[in-house]
PDB file of C-alpha atoms in Angstrom:
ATOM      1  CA  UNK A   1       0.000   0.000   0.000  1.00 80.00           C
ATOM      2  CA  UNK A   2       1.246   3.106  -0.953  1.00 86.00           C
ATOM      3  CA  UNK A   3       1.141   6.254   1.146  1.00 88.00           C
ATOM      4  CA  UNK A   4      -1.738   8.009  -0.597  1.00 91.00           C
ATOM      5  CA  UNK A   5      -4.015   4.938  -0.531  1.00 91.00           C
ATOM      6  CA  UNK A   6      -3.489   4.962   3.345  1.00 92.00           C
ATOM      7  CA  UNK A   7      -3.902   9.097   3.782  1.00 95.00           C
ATOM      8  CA  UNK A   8      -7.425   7.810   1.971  1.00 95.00           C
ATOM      9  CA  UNK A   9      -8.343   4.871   4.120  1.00 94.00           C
ATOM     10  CA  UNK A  10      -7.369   7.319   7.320  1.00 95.00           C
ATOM     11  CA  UNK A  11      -9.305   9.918   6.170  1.00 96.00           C
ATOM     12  CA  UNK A  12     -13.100   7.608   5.245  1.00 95.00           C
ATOM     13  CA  UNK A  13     -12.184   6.041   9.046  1.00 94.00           C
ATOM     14  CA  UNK A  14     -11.847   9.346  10.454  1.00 94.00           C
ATOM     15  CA  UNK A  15     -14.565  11.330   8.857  1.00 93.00           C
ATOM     16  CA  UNK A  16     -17.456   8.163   9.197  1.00 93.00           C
ATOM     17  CA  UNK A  17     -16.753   6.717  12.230  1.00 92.00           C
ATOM     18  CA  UNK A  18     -18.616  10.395  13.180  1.00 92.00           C
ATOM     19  CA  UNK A  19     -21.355  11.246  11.051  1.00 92.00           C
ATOM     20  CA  UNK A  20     -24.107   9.206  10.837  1.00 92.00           C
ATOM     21  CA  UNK A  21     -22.933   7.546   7.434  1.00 92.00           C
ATOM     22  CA  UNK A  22     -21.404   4.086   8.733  1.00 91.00           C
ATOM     23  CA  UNK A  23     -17.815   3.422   8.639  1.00 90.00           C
ATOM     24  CA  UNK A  24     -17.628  -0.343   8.723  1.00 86.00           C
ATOM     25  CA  UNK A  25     -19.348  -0.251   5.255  1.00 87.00           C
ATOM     26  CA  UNK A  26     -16.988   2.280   3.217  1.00 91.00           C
ATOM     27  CA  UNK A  27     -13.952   0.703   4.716  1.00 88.00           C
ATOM     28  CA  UNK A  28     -15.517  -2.556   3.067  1.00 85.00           C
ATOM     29  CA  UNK A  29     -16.655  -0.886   0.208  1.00 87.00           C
ATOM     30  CA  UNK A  30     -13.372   1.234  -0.680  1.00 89.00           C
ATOM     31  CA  UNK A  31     -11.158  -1.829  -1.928  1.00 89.00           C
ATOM     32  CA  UNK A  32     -14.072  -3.066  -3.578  1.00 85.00           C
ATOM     33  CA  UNK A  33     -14.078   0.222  -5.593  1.00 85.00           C
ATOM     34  CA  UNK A  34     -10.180   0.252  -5.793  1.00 85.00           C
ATOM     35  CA  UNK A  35      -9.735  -2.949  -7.006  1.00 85.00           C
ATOM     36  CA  UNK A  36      -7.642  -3.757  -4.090  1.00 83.00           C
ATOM     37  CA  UNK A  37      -7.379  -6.415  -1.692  1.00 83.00           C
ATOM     38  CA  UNK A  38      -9.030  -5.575   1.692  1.00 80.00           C
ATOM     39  CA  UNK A  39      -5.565  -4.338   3.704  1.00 82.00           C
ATOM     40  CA  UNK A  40      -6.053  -6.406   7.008  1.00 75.00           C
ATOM     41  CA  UNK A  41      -6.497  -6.476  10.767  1.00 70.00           C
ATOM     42  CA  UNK A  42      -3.353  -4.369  11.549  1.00 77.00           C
ATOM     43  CA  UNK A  43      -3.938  -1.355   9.174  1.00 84.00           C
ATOM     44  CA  UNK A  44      -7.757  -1.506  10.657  1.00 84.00           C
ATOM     45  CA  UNK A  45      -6.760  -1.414  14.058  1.00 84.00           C
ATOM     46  CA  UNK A  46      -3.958   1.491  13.122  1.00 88.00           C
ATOM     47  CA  UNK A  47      -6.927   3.051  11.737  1.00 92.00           C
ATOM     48  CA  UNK A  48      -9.814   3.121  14.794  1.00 91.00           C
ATOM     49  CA  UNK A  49      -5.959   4.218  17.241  1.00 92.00           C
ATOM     50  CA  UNK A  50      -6.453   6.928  15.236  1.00 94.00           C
ATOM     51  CA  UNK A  51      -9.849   8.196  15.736  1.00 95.00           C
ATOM     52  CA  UNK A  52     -10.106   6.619  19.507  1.00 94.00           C
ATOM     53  CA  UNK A  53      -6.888   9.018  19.609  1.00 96.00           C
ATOM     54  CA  UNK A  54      -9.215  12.171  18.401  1.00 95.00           C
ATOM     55  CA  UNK A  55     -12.035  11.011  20.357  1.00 94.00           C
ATOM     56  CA  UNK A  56      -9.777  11.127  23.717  1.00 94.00           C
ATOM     57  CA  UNK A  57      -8.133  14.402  22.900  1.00 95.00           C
ATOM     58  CA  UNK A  58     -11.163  16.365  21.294  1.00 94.00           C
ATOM     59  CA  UNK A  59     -13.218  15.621  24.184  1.00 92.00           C
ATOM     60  CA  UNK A  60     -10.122  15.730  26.936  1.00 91.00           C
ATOM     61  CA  UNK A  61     -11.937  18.133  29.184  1.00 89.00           C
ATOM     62  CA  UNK A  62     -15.382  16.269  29.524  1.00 87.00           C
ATOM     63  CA  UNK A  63     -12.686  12.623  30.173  1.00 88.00           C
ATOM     64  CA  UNK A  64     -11.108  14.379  32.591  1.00 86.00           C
ATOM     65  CA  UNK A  65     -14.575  15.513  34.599  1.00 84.00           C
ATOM     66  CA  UNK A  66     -15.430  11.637  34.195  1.00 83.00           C
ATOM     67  CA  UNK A  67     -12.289  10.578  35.725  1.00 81.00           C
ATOM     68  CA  UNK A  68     -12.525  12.733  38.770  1.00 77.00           C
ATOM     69  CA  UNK A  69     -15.807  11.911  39.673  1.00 71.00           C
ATOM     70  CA  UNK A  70     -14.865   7.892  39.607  1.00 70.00           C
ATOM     71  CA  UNK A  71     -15.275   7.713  43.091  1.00 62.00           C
ATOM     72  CA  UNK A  72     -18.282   9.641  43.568  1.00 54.00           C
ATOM     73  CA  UNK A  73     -20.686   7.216  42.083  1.00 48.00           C
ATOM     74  CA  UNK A  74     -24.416   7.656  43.710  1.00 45.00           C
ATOM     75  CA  UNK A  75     -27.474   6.890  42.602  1.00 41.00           C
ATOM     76  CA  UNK A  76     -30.386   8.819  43.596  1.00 38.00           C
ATOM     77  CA  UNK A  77     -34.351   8.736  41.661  1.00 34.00           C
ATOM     78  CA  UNK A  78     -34.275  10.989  38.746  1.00 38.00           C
ATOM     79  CA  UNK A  79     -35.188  14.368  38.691  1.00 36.00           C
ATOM     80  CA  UNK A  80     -37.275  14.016  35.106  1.00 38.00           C
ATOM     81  CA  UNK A  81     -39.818  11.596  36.851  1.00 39.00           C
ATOM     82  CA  UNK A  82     -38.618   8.687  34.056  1.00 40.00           C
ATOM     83  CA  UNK A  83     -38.306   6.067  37.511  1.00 40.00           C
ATOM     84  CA  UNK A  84     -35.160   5.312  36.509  1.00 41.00           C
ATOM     85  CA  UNK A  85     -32.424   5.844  38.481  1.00 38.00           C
ATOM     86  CA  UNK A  86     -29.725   8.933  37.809  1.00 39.00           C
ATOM     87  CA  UNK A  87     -25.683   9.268  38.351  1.00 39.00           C
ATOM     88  CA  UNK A  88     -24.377  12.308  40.135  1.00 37.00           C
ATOM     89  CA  UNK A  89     -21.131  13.108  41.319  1.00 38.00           C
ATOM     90  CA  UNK A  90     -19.148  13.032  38.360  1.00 45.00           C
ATOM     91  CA  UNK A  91     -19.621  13.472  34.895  1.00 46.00           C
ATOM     92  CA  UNK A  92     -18.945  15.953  31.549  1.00 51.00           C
ATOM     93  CA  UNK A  93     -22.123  17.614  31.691  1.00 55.00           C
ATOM     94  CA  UNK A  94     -24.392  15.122  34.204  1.00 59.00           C
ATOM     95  CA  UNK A  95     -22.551  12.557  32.264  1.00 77.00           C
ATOM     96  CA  UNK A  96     -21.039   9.478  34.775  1.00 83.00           C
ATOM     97  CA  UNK A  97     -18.321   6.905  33.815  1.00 87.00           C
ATOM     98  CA  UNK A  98     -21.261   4.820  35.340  1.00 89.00           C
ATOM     99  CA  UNK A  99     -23.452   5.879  32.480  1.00 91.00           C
ATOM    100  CA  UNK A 100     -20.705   5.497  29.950  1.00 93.00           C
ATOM    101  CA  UNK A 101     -19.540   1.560  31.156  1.00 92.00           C
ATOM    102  CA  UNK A 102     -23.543   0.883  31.303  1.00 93.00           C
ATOM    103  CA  UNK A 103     -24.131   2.313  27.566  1.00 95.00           C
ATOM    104  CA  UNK A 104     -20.818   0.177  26.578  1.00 95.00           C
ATOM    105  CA  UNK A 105     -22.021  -2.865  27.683  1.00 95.00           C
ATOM    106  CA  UNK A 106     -24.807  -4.177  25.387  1.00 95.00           C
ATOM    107  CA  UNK A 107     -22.309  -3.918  22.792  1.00 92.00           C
ATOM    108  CA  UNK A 108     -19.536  -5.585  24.012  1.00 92.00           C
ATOM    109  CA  UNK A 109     -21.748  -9.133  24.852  1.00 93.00           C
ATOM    110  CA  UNK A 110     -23.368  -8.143  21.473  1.00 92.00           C
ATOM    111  CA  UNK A 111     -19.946  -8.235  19.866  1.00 87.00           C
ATOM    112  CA  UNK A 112     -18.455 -11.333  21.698  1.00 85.00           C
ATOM    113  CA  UNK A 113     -21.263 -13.114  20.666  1.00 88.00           C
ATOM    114  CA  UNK A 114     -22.116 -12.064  17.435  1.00 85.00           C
ATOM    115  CA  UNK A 115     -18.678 -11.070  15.555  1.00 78.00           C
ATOM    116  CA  UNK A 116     -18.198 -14.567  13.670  1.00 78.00           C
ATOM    117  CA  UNK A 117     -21.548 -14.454  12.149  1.00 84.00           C
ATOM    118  CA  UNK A 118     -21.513 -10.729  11.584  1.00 80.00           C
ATOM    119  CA  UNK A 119     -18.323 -11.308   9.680  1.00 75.00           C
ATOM    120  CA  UNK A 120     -19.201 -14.430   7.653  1.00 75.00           C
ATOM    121  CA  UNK A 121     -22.611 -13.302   6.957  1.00 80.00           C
ATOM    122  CA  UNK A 122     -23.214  -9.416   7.171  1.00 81.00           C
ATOM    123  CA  UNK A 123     -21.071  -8.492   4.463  1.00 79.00           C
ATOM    124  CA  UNK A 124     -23.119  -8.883   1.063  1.00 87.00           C
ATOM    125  CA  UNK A 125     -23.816  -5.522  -0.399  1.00 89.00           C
ATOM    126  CA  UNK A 126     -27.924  -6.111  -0.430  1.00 92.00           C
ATOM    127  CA  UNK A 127     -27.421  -5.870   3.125  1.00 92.00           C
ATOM    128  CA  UNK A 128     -24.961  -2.658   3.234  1.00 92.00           C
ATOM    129  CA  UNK A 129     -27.515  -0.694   0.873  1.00 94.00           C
ATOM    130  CA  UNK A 130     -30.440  -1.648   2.727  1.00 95.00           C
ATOM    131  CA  UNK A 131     -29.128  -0.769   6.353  1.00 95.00           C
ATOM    132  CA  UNK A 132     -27.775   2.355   4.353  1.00 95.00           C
ATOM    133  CA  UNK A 133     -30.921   3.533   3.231  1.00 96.00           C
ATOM    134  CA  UNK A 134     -33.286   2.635   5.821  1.00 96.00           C
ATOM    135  CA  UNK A 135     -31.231   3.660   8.783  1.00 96.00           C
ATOM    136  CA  UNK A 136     -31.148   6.656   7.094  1.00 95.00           C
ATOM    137  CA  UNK A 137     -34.468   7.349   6.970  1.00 96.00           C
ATOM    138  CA  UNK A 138     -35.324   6.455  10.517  1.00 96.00           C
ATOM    139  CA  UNK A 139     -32.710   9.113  11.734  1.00 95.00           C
ATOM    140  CA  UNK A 140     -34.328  11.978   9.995  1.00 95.00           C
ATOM    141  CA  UNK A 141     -37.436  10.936  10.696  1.00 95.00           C
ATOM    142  CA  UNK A 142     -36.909  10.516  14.642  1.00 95.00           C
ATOM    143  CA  UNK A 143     -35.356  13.671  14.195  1.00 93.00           C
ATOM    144  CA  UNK A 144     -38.980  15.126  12.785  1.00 92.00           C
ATOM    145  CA  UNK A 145     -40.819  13.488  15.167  1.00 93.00           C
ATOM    146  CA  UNK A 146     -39.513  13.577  18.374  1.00 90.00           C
ATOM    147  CA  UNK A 147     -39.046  16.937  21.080  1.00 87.00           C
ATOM    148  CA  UNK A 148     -35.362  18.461  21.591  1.00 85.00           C
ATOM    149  CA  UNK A 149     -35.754  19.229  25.135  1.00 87.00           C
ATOM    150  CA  UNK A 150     -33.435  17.467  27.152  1.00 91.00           C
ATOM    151  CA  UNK A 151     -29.946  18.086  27.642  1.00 90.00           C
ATOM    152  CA  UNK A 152     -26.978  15.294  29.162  1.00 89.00           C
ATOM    153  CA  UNK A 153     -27.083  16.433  32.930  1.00 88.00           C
ATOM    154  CA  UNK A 154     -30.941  14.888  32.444  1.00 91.00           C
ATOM    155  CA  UNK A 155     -29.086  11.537  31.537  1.00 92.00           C
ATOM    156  CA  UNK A 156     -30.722   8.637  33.457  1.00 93.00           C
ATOM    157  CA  UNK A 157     -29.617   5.034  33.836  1.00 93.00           C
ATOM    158  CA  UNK A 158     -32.547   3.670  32.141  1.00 95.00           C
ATOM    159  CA  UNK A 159     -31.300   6.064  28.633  1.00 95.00           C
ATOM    160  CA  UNK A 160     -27.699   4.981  28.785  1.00 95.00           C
ATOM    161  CA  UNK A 161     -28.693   1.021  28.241  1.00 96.00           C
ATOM    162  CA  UNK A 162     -31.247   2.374  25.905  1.00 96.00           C
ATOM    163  CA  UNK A 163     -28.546   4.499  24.192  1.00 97.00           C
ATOM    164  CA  UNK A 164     -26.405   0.692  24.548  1.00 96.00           C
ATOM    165  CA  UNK A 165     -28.530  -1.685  22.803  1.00 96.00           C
ATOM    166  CA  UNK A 166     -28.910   1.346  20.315  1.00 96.00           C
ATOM    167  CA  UNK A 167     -25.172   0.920  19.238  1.00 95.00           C
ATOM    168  CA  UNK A 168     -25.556  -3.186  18.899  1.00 94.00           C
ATOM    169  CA  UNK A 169     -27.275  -2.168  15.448  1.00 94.00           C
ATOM    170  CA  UNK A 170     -23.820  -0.992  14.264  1.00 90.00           C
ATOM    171  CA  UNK A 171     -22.909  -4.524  14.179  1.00 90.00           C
ATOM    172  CA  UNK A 172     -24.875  -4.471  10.652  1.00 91.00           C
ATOM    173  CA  UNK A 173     -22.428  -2.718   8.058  1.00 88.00           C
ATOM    174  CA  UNK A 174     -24.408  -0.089   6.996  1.00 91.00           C
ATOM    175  CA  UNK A 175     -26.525   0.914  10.201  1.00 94.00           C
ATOM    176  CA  UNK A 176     -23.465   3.665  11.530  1.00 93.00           C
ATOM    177  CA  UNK A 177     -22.578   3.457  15.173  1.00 93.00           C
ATOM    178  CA  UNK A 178     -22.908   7.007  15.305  1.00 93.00           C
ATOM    179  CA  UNK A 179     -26.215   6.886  13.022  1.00 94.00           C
ATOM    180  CA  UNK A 180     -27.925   4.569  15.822  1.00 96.00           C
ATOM    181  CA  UNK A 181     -27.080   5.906  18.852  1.00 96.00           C
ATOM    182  CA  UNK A 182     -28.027   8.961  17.645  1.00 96.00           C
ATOM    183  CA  UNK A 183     -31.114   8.384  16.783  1.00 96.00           C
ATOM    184  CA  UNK A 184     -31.982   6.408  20.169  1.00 96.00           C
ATOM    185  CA  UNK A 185     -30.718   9.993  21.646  1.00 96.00           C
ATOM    186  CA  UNK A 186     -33.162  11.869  19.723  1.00 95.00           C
ATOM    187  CA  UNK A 187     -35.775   9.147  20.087  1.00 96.00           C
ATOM    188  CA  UNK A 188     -35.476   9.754  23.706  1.00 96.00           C
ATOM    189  CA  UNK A 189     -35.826  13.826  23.381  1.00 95.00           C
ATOM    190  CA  UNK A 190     -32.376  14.910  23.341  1.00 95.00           C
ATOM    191  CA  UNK A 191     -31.152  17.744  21.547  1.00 92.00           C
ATOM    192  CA  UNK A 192     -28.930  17.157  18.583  1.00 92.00           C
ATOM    193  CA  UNK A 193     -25.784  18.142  20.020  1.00 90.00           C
ATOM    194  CA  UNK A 194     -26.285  16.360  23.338  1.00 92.00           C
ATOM    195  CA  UNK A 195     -27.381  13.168  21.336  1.00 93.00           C
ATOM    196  CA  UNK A 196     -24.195  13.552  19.361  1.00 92.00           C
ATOM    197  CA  UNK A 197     -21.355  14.456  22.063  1.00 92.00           C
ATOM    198  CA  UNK A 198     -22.979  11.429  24.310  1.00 94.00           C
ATOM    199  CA  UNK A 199     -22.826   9.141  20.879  1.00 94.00           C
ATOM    200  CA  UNK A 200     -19.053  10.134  20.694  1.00 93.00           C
ATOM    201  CA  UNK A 201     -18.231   9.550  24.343  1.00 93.00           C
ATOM    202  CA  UNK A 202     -19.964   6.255  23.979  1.00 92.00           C
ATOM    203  CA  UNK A 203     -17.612   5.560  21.091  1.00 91.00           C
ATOM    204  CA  UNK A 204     -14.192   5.192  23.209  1.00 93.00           C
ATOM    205  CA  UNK A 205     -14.797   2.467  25.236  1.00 93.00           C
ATOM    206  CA  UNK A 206     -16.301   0.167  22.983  1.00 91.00           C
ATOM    207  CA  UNK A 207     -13.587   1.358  20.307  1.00 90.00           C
ATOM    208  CA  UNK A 208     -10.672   0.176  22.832  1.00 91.00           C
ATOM    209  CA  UNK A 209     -12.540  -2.947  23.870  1.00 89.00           C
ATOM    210  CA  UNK A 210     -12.661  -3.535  19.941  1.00 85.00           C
ATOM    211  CA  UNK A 211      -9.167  -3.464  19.580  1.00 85.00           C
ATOM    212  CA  UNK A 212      -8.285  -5.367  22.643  1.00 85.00           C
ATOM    213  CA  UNK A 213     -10.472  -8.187  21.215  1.00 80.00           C
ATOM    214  CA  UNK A 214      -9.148  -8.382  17.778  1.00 73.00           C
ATOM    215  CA  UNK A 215      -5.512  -8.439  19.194  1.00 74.00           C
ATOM    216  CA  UNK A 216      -6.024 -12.051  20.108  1.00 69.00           C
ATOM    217  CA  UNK A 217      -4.770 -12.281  16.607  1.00 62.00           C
ATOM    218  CA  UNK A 218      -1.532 -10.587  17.593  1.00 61.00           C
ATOM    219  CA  UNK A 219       0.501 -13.323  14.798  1.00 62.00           C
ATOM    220  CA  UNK A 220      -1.749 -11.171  11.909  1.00 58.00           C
ATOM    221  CA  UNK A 221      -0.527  -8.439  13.129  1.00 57.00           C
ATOM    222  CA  UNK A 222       3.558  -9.451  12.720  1.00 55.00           C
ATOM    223  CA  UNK A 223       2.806 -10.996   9.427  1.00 56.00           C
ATOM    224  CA  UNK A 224       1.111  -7.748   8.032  1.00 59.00           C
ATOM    225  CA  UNK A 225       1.994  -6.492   4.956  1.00 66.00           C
ATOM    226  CA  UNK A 226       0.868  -3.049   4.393  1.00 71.00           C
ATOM    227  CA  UNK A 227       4.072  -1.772   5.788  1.00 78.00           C
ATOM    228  CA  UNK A 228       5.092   0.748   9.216  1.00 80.00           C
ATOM    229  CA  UNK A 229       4.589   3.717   6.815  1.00 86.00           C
ATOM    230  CA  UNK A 230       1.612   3.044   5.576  1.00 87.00           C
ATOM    231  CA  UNK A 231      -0.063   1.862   8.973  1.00 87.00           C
ATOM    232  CA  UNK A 232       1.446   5.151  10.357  1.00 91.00           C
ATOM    233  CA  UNK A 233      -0.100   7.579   7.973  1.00 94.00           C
ATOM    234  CA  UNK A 234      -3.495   5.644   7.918  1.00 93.00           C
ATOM    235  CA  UNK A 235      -3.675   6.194  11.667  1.00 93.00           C
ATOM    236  CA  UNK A 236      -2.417  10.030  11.945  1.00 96.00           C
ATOM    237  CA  UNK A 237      -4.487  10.591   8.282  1.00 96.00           C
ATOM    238  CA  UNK A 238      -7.814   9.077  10.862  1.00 96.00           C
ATOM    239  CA  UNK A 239      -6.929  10.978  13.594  1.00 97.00           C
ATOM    240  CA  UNK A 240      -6.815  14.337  11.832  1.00 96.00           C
ATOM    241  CA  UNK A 241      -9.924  13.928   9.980  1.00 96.00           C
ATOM    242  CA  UNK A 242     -11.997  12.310  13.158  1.00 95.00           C
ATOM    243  CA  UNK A 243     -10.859  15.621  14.900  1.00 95.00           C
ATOM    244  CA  UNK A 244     -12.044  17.829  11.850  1.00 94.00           C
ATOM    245  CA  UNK A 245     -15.259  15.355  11.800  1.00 93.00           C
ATOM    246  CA  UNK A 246     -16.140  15.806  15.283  1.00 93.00           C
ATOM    247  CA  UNK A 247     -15.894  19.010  15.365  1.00 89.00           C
ATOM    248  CA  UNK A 248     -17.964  19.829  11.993  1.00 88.00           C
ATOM    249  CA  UNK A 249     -20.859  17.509  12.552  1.00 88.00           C
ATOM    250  CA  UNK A 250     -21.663  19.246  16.581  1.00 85.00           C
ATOM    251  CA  UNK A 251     -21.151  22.504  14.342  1.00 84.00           C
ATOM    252  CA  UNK A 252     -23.829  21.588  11.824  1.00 83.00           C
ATOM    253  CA  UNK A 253     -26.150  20.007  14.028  1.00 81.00           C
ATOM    254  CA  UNK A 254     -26.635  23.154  15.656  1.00 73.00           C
ATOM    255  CA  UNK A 255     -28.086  24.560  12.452  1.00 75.00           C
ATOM    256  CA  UNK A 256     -28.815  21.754  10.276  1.00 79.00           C
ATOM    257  CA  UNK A 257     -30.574  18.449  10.790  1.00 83.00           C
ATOM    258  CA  UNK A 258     -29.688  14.704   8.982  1.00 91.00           C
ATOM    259  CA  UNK A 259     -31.442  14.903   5.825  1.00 92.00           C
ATOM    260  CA  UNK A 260     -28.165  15.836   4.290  1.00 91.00           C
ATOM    261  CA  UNK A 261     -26.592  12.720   5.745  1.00 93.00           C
ATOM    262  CA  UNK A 262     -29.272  10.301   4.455  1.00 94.00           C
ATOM    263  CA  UNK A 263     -29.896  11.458   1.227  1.00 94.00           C
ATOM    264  CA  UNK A 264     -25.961  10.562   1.408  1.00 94.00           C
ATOM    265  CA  UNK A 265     -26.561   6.964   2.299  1.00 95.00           C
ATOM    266  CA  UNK A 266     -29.771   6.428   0.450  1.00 95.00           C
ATOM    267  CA  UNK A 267     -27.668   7.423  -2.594  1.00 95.00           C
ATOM    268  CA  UNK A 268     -24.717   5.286  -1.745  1.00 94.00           C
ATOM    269  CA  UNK A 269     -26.713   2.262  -1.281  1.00 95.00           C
ATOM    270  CA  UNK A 270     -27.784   3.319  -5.014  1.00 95.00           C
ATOM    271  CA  UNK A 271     -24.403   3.361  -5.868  1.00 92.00           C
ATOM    272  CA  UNK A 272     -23.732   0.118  -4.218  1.00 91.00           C
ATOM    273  CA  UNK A 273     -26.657  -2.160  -5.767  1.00 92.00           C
ATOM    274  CA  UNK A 274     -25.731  -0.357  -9.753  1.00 92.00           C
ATOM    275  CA  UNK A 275     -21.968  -0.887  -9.475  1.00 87.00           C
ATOM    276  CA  UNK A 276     -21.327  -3.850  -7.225  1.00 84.00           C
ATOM    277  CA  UNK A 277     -24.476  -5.927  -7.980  1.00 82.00           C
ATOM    278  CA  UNK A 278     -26.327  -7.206  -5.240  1.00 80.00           C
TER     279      UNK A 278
END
């Protein structure tokens, strides 16, 4: 791999692991419309370094707020009268790590259980284009639908595992990590930007227990071929565009809704189906 396919492969990871476009299914997609082999388990994890990287740093202030309220964990009955039970003490913005490890772990037994299948039998591109399009269309219209009222610090146990078996979706190439746990945030009356920043927050933990699973195949990762250049500017080219990505998409929100985005993925699964066949 040459250094301007990986710039290109770091800069898809970093700019749809945020919006609400799916990355799992360009990263498959790309070689397909290369013509090049898929580049492996060590470039990918290179890759997601890079935006759990931009993830860590963009949102440093609101990790560090976590961290210091580790152990201040209380639960108490929430305030907005949902029954279920609230964190306080700690948190960016009413946000708890409690909240955070709750919201990560529907996903990780999702994962565990699930990844062999996913991977043998999720991949055919009838099944990108439809989760494309149709996950698409849910978003915006959630987004219609539903009140903006709430903001994080109104973050309750009960929408955290909500929020969690939200992001199991993302198993599907196609559905967007981002795409479904936003739309659970907005499906539960949360603004767009407090949807969005809890989305990303949620993205780190399940990110690096990603990466600590797929290093059980630590011999791939010696035998890869892509080359230490390559794997180097794949992850900086993902972390520079996941900090540009972040930062654009709680920019726009604030003005603009999703019906850019899934026009985007409605047309891609076009795309998909006309070029690559079903």
């Amino acid at each position: 791999m040459n250094w301007q396919e990986a710039l290109l492969y770091g800069a898809i990871q970093g700019i749809t692991e945020y919006l609400p476009i799916s990355s799992s299914a360009h990263l498959i997609l790309l070689p397909k419309f290369l013509g090049t082999e898929d580049p492996g388990l060590s470039f990918d994890i290179f890759l997601h370094l890079g935006t759990l990287f931009a993830t860590l740093i963009y949102f440093w202030q609101d990790w560090l707020e976590v961290l210091r309220g580790f152990p201040k964990l209380r639960l108490q009955s929430s305030v907005s009268g949902s029954g279920a039970g609230s964190v306080t003490g700690s948190g960016a913005g009413g946000v708890s790590w409690f909240l955070i490890a709750c919201a990560t772990v529907p996903a990780l037994v999702a994962g565990v259980a699930l990844h062999s299948w996913v991977k043998d039998s999720l991949r055919e591109n009838w099944i990108q284009a439809s989760a494309l399009a149709v996950a698409g269309v849910i978003l915006v219209a959630v987004d219609r639908i539903r009140p903006r009222t709430r903001h994080l610090k109104e973050l309750t146990l009960k929408d955290a595992m909500i929020f969690g078996v939200a992001q199991c979706f993302a198993l599907i190439p196609g559905v967007s990590r981002s795409g479904s746990t936003i739309t659970a945030g907005r499906f539960l009356g949360f603004d767009r930007g407090a949807a969005a920043r809890f989305s990303f927050l949620m993205s780190a933990p399940i990110t690096l227990a990603a990466l600590i699973f797929d290093l059980r195949h630590w011999k791939d990762l010696m035998d890869s071929t892509v080359g230490v250049p390559a794997l180097l500017v794949g992850g900086v080219s993902s972390f520079l565009f996941g900090m540009l990505a972040i930062g654009g998409l709680l920019r726009l929100l604030k003005k603009f809704g999703y019906m850019t985005f899934a026009v985007y993925r409605v047309g891609l699964a076009v795309v998909i189906l006309v070029y690559l066949g079903f």
